Tab-separated table of N, CA and C in Angstrom:
chain	number	residue	atom	x	y	z
X	17	MET	N	11.554	2.760	-4.292
X	17	MET	CA	11.862	4.054	-3.559
X	17	MET	C	13.215	3.988	-2.877
X	18	ARG	N	13.532	2.769	-2.393
X	18	ARG	CA	14.789	2.616	-1.539
X	18	ARG	C	16.044	3.027	-2.465
X	19	VAL	N	15.948	2.749	-3.706
X	19	VAL	CA	17.068	3.016	-4.542
X	19	VAL	C	17.359	4.538	-4.625
X	20	ASN	N	16.291	5.352	-4.292
X	20	ASN	CA	16.476	6.843	-4.455
X	20	ASN	C	16.487	7.486	-3.063
X	21	GLU	N	16.792	6.722	-2.032
X	21	GLU	CA	16.639	7.330	-0.660
X	21	GLU	C	17.679	8.488	-0.493
X	22	ASN	N	18.844	8.411	-0.983
X	22	ASN	CA	19.781	9.493	-0.880
X	22	ASN	C	19.267	10.800	-1.440
X	23	TYR	N	18.476	10.669	-2.461
X	23	TYR	CA	17.896	11.851	-3.108
X	23	TYR	C	16.566	12.322	-2.586
X	24	LEU	N	15.986	11.568	-1.731
X	24	LEU	CA	14.739	11.733	-1.125
X	24	LEU	C	14.748	12.208	0.366
X	25	ALA	N	15.727	12.922	0.879
X	25	ALA	CA	15.794	13.237	2.288
X	25	ALA	C	14.697	14.114	2.686
X	26	HIS	N	14.096	14.884	1.834
X	26	HIS	CA	12.906	15.796	2.207
X	26	HIS	C	11.649	15.297	1.698
X	27	VAL	N	11.442	13.991	1.621
X	27	VAL	CA	10.167	13.412	1.101
X	27	VAL	C	9.580	12.471	2.103
X	28	LEU	N	8.401	12.593	2.296
X	28	LEU	CA	7.570	11.727	3.150
X	28	LEU	C	6.985	10.614	2.373
X	29	SER	N	7.377	9.332	2.586
X	29	SER	CA	6.759	8.265	1.874
X	29	SER	C	5.559	7.720	2.644
X	30	ILE	N	4.503	7.636	1.961
X	30	ILE	CA	3.218	7.079	2.604
X	30	ILE	C	2.689	6.010	1.656
X	31	LYS	N	2.476	4.942	2.210
X	31	LYS	CA	1.865	3.804	1.462
X	31	LYS	C	0.234	4.105	1.451
X	32	PHE	N	-0.316	4.101	0.221
X	32	PHE	CA	-1.636	4.360	-0.054
X	32	PHE	C	-2.599	3.646	0.800
X	33	GLU	N	-2.332	2.379	0.856
X	33	GLU	CA	-3.274	1.539	1.638
X	33	GLU	C	-3.146	1.903	3.175
X	34	ASP	N	-2.017	2.146	3.646
X	34	ASP	CA	-1.817	2.537	5.069
X	34	ASP	C	-2.627	3.859	5.392
X	35	PHE	N	-2.447	4.822	4.372
X	35	PHE	CA	-3.152	6.156	4.634
X	35	PHE	C	-4.672	5.883	4.678
X	36	CYS	N	-5.151	5.144	3.706
X	36	CYS	CA	-6.522	4.827	3.630
X	36	CYS	C	-7.073	4.210	4.851
X	37	ALA	N	-6.306	3.308	5.481
X	37	ALA	CA	-6.729	2.605	6.705
X	37	ALA	C	-6.872	3.476	7.918
X	38	ALA	N	-6.082	4.427	7.974
X	38	ALA	CA	-6.097	5.369	9.041
X	38	ALA	C	-5.825	6.799	8.501
X	39	PRO	N	-6.780	7.334	7.791
X	39	PRO	CA	-6.523	8.660	7.099
X	39	PRO	C	-6.294	9.839	7.988
X	40	ALA	N	-7.035	9.910	9.130
X	40	ALA	CA	-6.753	11.023	10.078
X	40	ALA	C	-5.312	10.974	10.568
X	41	ASP	N	-4.878	9.793	10.942
X	41	ASP	CA	-3.438	9.671	11.392
X	41	ASP	C	-2.528	9.970	10.298
X	42	GLY	N	-2.815	9.471	9.029
X	42	GLY	CA	-1.957	9.840	7.863
X	42	GLY	C	-1.848	11.329	7.642
X	43	LEU	N	-2.964	12.002	7.735
X	43	LEU	CA	-3.035	13.411	7.511
X	43	LEU	C	-2.207	14.217	8.659
X	44	ALA	N	-2.327	13.641	9.787
X	44	ALA	CA	-1.570	14.313	10.919
X	44	ALA	C	-0.048	14.069	10.620
X	45	ALA	N	0.278	12.937	10.164
X	45	ALA	CA	1.762	12.652	9.851
X	45	ALA	C	2.226	13.673	8.664
X	46	VAL	N	1.355	13.772	7.763
X	46	VAL	CA	1.759	14.848	6.612
X	46	VAL	C	1.958	16.205	7.273
X	47	TRP	N	1.025	16.591	8.088
X	47	TRP	CA	1.006	17.882	8.695
X	47	TRP	C	2.308	17.990	9.601
X	48	ALA	N	2.642	17.012	10.345
X	48	ALA	CA	3.777	17.052	11.160
X	48	ALA	C	5.064	17.181	10.359
X	49	PHE	N	5.150	16.421	9.211
X	49	PHE	CA	6.244	16.485	8.390
X	49	PHE	C	6.390	17.901	7.769
X	50	LEU	N	5.297	18.485	7.461
X	50	LEU	CA	5.374	19.926	6.903
X	50	LEU	C	5.594	20.937	8.049
X	51	GLY	N	5.506	20.505	9.253
X	51	GLY	CA	5.606	21.447	10.393
X	51	GLY	C	4.438	22.248	10.718
X	52	VAL	N	3.336	21.723	10.399
X	52	VAL	CA	2.014	22.375	10.607
X	52	VAL	C	1.306	21.607	11.882
X	53	ASP	N	0.735	22.431	12.647
X	53	ASP	CA	0.097	21.925	13.934
X	53	ASP	C	-1.107	21.011	13.447
X	54	ALA	N	-1.188	19.840	13.941
X	54	ALA	CA	-2.222	18.873	13.643
X	54	ALA	C	-3.522	19.387	14.385
X	55	ASP	N	-4.647	19.259	13.750
X	55	ASP	CA	-5.938	19.494	14.298
X	55	ASP	C	-6.819	18.195	14.049
X	56	ALA	N	-6.932	17.344	15.171
X	56	ALA	CA	-7.652	16.117	15.069
X	56	ALA	C	-9.008	16.197	14.507
X	57	SER	N	-9.799	17.151	14.845
X	57	SER	CA	-11.203	17.391	14.418
X	57	SER	C	-11.179	17.722	12.902
X	58	LEU	N	-10.231	18.531	12.437
X	58	LEU	CA	-10.091	18.953	11.025
X	58	LEU	C	-9.701	17.678	10.266
X	59	ALA	N	-8.771	17.016	10.683
X	59	ALA	CA	-8.282	15.744	10.080
X	59	ALA	C	-9.461	14.707	9.899
X	60	ALA	N	-10.198	14.559	11.026
X	60	ALA	CA	-11.329	13.691	10.919
X	60	ALA	C	-12.255	14.078	9.909
X	61	ALA	N	-12.607	15.387	9.829
X	61	ALA	CA	-13.608	15.926	8.926
X	61	ALA	C	-13.136	15.776	7.467
X	62	ALA	N	-11.792	16.021	7.329
X	62	ALA	CA	-11.269	15.973	5.925
X	62	ALA	C	-11.120	14.682	5.342
X	63	THR	N	-11.153	13.576	6.198
X	63	THR	CA	-10.910	12.229	5.756
X	63	THR	C	-12.143	11.331	5.812
X	64	VAL	N	-13.281	11.917	6.106
X	64	VAL	CA	-14.482	11.152	6.410
X	64	VAL	C	-14.916	10.315	5.143
X	65	SER	N	-14.676	10.780	3.988
X	65	SER	CA	-15.141	10.114	2.693
X	65	SER	C	-14.170	9.089	2.184
X	66	ILE	N	-12.922	8.977	2.729
X	66	ILE	CA	-11.909	7.985	2.264
X	66	ILE	C	-12.293	6.568	2.591
X	67	ARG	N	-12.351	5.773	1.533
X	67	ARG	CA	-12.622	4.357	1.711
X	67	ARG	C	-11.452	3.720	2.471
X	68	ARG	N	-11.674	2.952	3.507
X	68	ARG	CA	-10.628	2.516	4.436
X	68	ARG	C	-9.861	1.392	3.715
X	69	ASP	N	-10.512	0.618	2.804
X	69	ASP	CA	-9.708	-0.427	2.101
X	69	ASP	C	-10.083	-0.346	0.595
X	70	PRO	N	-9.338	0.634	-0.072
X	70	PRO	CA	-9.690	0.838	-1.518
X	70	PRO	C	-9.472	-0.271	-2.473
X	71	ASN	N	-8.642	-1.279	-2.053
X	71	ASN	CA	-8.377	-2.381	-2.835
X	71	ASN	C	-9.278	-3.678	-2.584
X	72	ALA	N	-10.161	-3.519	-1.694
X	72	ALA	CA	-10.921	-4.662	-1.197
X	72	ALA	C	-11.562	-5.453	-2.355
X	73	LEU	N	-12.243	-4.774	-3.286
X	73	LEU	CA	-12.948	-5.581	-4.285
X	73	LEU	C	-11.902	-6.242	-5.255
X	74	HIS	N	-10.942	-5.570	-5.603
X	74	HIS	CA	-9.902	-6.112	-6.530
X	74	HIS	C	-9.094	-7.239	-5.815
X	75	LYS	N	-8.848	-7.002	-4.546
X	75	LYS	CA	-8.113	-7.966	-3.742
X	75	LYS	C	-8.911	-9.219	-3.605
X	76	ALA	N	-10.116	-9.139	-3.302
X	76	ALA	CA	-11.073	-10.249	-3.123
X	76	ALA	C	-11.116	-11.079	-4.446
X	77	ALA	N	-11.293	-10.346	-5.661
X	77	ALA	CA	-11.421	-10.998	-6.809
X	77	ALA	C	-10.093	-11.682	-7.285
X	78	TYR	N	-9.026	-11.101	-6.921
X	78	TYR	CA	-7.654	-11.659	-7.369
X	78	TYR	C	-7.326	-12.831	-6.301
X	79	CYS	N	-7.432	-12.577	-5.050
X	79	CYS	CA	-6.967	-13.391	-3.970
X	79	CYS	C	-7.912	-14.566	-3.713
X	80	GLY	N	-9.156	-14.417	-3.981
X	80	GLY	CA	-10.171	-15.476	-3.662
X	80	GLY	C	-9.680	-16.827	-4.264
X	81	PRO	N	-9.467	-16.897	-5.659
X	81	PRO	CA	-8.934	-18.100	-6.133
X	81	PRO	C	-7.592	-18.568	-5.710
X	82	VAL	N	-6.737	-17.630	-5.456
X	82	VAL	CA	-5.411	-18.038	-4.954
X	82	VAL	C	-5.493	-18.674	-3.579
X	83	THR	N	-6.259	-18.058	-2.702
X	83	THR	CA	-6.363	-18.622	-1.299
X	83	THR	C	-7.180	-19.923	-1.290
X	84	ALA	N	-8.108	-20.007	-2.368
X	84	ALA	CA	-8.848	-21.249	-2.344
X	84	ALA	C	-8.094	-22.413	-2.981
X	85	GLY	N	-6.918	-22.020	-3.478
X	85	GLY	CA	-6.014	-23.173	-3.946
X	85	GLY	C	-6.299	-23.511	-5.508
X	86	HIS	N	-6.943	-22.690	-6.144
X	86	HIS	CA	-7.127	-22.983	-7.643
X	86	HIS	C	-5.764	-22.966	-8.315
X	87	ALA	N	-5.406	-24.066	-8.888
X	87	ALA	CA	-4.065	-24.319	-9.495
X	87	ALA	C	-3.696	-23.187	-10.380
X	88	GLY	N	-4.481	-22.868	-11.334
X	88	GLY	CA	-4.135	-21.803	-12.254
X	88	GLY	C	-3.807	-20.434	-11.597
X	89	ALA	N	-4.654	-20.136	-10.644
X	89	ALA	CA	-4.469	-18.785	-9.924
X	89	ALA	C	-3.184	-18.805	-9.083
X	90	VAL	N	-3.030	-19.945	-8.426
X	90	VAL	CA	-1.704	-20.070	-7.561
X	90	VAL	C	-0.544	-19.995	-8.440
X	91	ARG	N	-0.575	-20.657	-9.595
X	91	ARG	CA	0.550	-20.608	-10.505
X	91	ARG	C	0.802	-19.249	-11.103
X	92	GLU	N	-0.222	-18.628	-11.496
X	92	GLU	CA	-0.140	-17.197	-12.027
X	92	GLU	C	0.414	-16.222	-10.966
X	93	HIS	N	-0.040	-16.395	-9.734
X	93	HIS	CA	0.461	-15.566	-8.677
X	93	HIS	C	1.952	-15.792	-8.428
X	94	ALA	N	2.374	-17.029	-8.417
X	94	ALA	CA	3.753	-17.364	-8.337
X	94	ALA	C	4.566	-16.751	-9.364
X	95	VAL	N	4.037	-16.761	-10.612
X	95	VAL	CA	4.887	-16.180	-11.751
X	95	VAL	C	4.966	-14.691	-11.540
X	96	ILE	N	3.891	-14.026	-11.159
X	96	ILE	CA	3.984	-12.548	-10.948
X	96	ILE	C	4.893	-12.312	-9.774
X	97	SER	N	4.746	-13.022	-8.697
X	97	SER	CA	5.647	-12.741	-7.566
X	97	SER	C	7.146	-13.034	-7.882
X	98	ASP	N	7.474	-14.148	-8.577
X	98	ASP	CA	8.741	-14.514	-8.918
X	98	ASP	C	9.375	-13.467	-9.916
X	99	THR	N	8.537	-13.040	-10.864
X	99	THR	CA	9.013	-12.132	-11.868
X	99	THR	C	9.280	-10.688	-11.426
X	100	PHE	N	8.275	-10.175	-10.672
X	100	PHE	CA	8.297	-8.874	-10.223
X	100	PHE	C	8.424	-8.507	-8.752
X	101	GLY	N	8.343	-9.551	-7.933
X	101	GLY	CA	8.472	-9.384	-6.537
X	101	GLY	C	9.618	-8.628	-5.988
X	102	ALA	N	10.792	-9.068	-6.271
X	102	ALA	CA	11.959	-8.360	-5.750
X	102	ALA	C	12.099	-6.954	-6.183
X	103	LYS	N	11.727	-6.656	-7.359
X	103	LYS	CA	11.814	-5.226	-7.898
X	103	LYS	C	10.733	-4.346	-7.195
X	104	ILE	N	9.534	-4.955	-6.990
X	104	ILE	CA	8.533	-4.222	-6.308
X	104	ILE	C	8.894	-3.938	-4.785
X	105	GLU	N	9.417	-4.931	-4.203
X	105	GLU	CA	9.817	-4.767	-2.774
X	105	GLU	C	10.978	-3.807	-2.701
X	106	ALA	N	11.996	-3.868	-3.588
X	106	ALA	CA	13.161	-3.035	-3.498
X	106	ALA	C	12.870	-1.639	-3.699
X	107	GLU	N	11.916	-1.360	-4.655
X	107	GLU	CA	11.636	0.018	-5.153
X	107	GLU	C	10.481	0.612	-4.445
X	108	HIS	N	9.596	-0.229	-3.939
X	108	HIS	CA	8.363	0.336	-3.362
X	108	HIS	C	8.010	-0.167	-1.861
X	109	ASN	N	8.886	-0.978	-1.405
X	109	ASN	CA	8.673	-1.550	-0.084
X	109	ASN	C	7.258	-2.187	0.032
X	110	TYR	N	6.954	-2.969	-0.907
X	110	TYR	CA	5.633	-3.599	-1.027
X	110	TYR	C	5.774	-5.069	-1.428
X	111	THR	N	5.291	-5.996	-0.557
X	111	THR	CA	5.510	-7.426	-0.845
X	111	THR	C	4.396	-8.103	-1.559
X	112	ILE	N	4.620	-8.425	-2.757
X	112	ILE	CA	3.523	-9.009	-3.557
X	112	ILE	C	3.325	-10.438	-3.303
X	113	GLY	N	4.445	-11.161	-2.840
X	113	GLY	CA	4.263	-12.601	-2.596
X	113	GLY	C	3.266	-12.936	-1.558
X	114	THR	N	3.076	-12.190	-0.456
X	114	THR	CA	2.219	-12.439	0.642
X	114	THR	C	0.884	-11.496	0.568
X	115	TRP	N	0.687	-10.821	-0.500
X	115	TRP	CA	-0.431	-9.946	-0.504
X	115	TRP	C	-1.680	-10.512	-0.269
X	116	CYS	N	-1.913	-11.764	-0.700
X	116	CYS	CA	-3.145	-12.424	-0.442
X	116	CYS	C	-3.379	-13.057	0.949
X	117	GLU	N	-2.194	-12.969	1.718
X	117	GLU	CA	-2.272	-13.528	3.069
X	117	GLU	C	-2.465	-12.408	4.052
X	118	VAL	N	-2.313	-11.174	3.715
X	118	VAL	CA	-2.454	-10.046	4.535
X	118	VAL	C	-3.857	-9.537	4.722
X	119	ASP	N	-4.207	-9.059	5.830
X	119	ASP	CA	-5.516	-8.429	6.085
X	119	ASP	C	-6.660	-9.478	5.971
X	120	GLY	N	-6.405	-10.753	6.151
X	120	GLY	CA	-7.462	-11.716	6.076
X	120	GLY	C	-7.830	-12.187	4.746
X	121	TYR	N	-7.074	-11.776	3.722
X	121	TYR	CA	-7.486	-12.321	2.352
X	121	TYR	C	-6.711	-13.566	2.024
């Protein structure tokens, strides 16, 4: 996304995982961006069914072997990070290299 910043002056960028972690706050940020008065009770009600960590199962399955030091998993993660990491970070502000170290994984 960073490469398009000049074209995105009127766009609110929200990381999916951050929104899910605090959906009422995320919804309030969207409303503020749109110029709509935030209603905390409405935001809480609207976001009650959002899973707070939508990647938990996938992250545990992928990162478990990486953090346990399994050689193949560590090597594959390094290849993914080395091959795609800079592009992902530049375009999406998302760091794949430390993904398994964040949030206790």
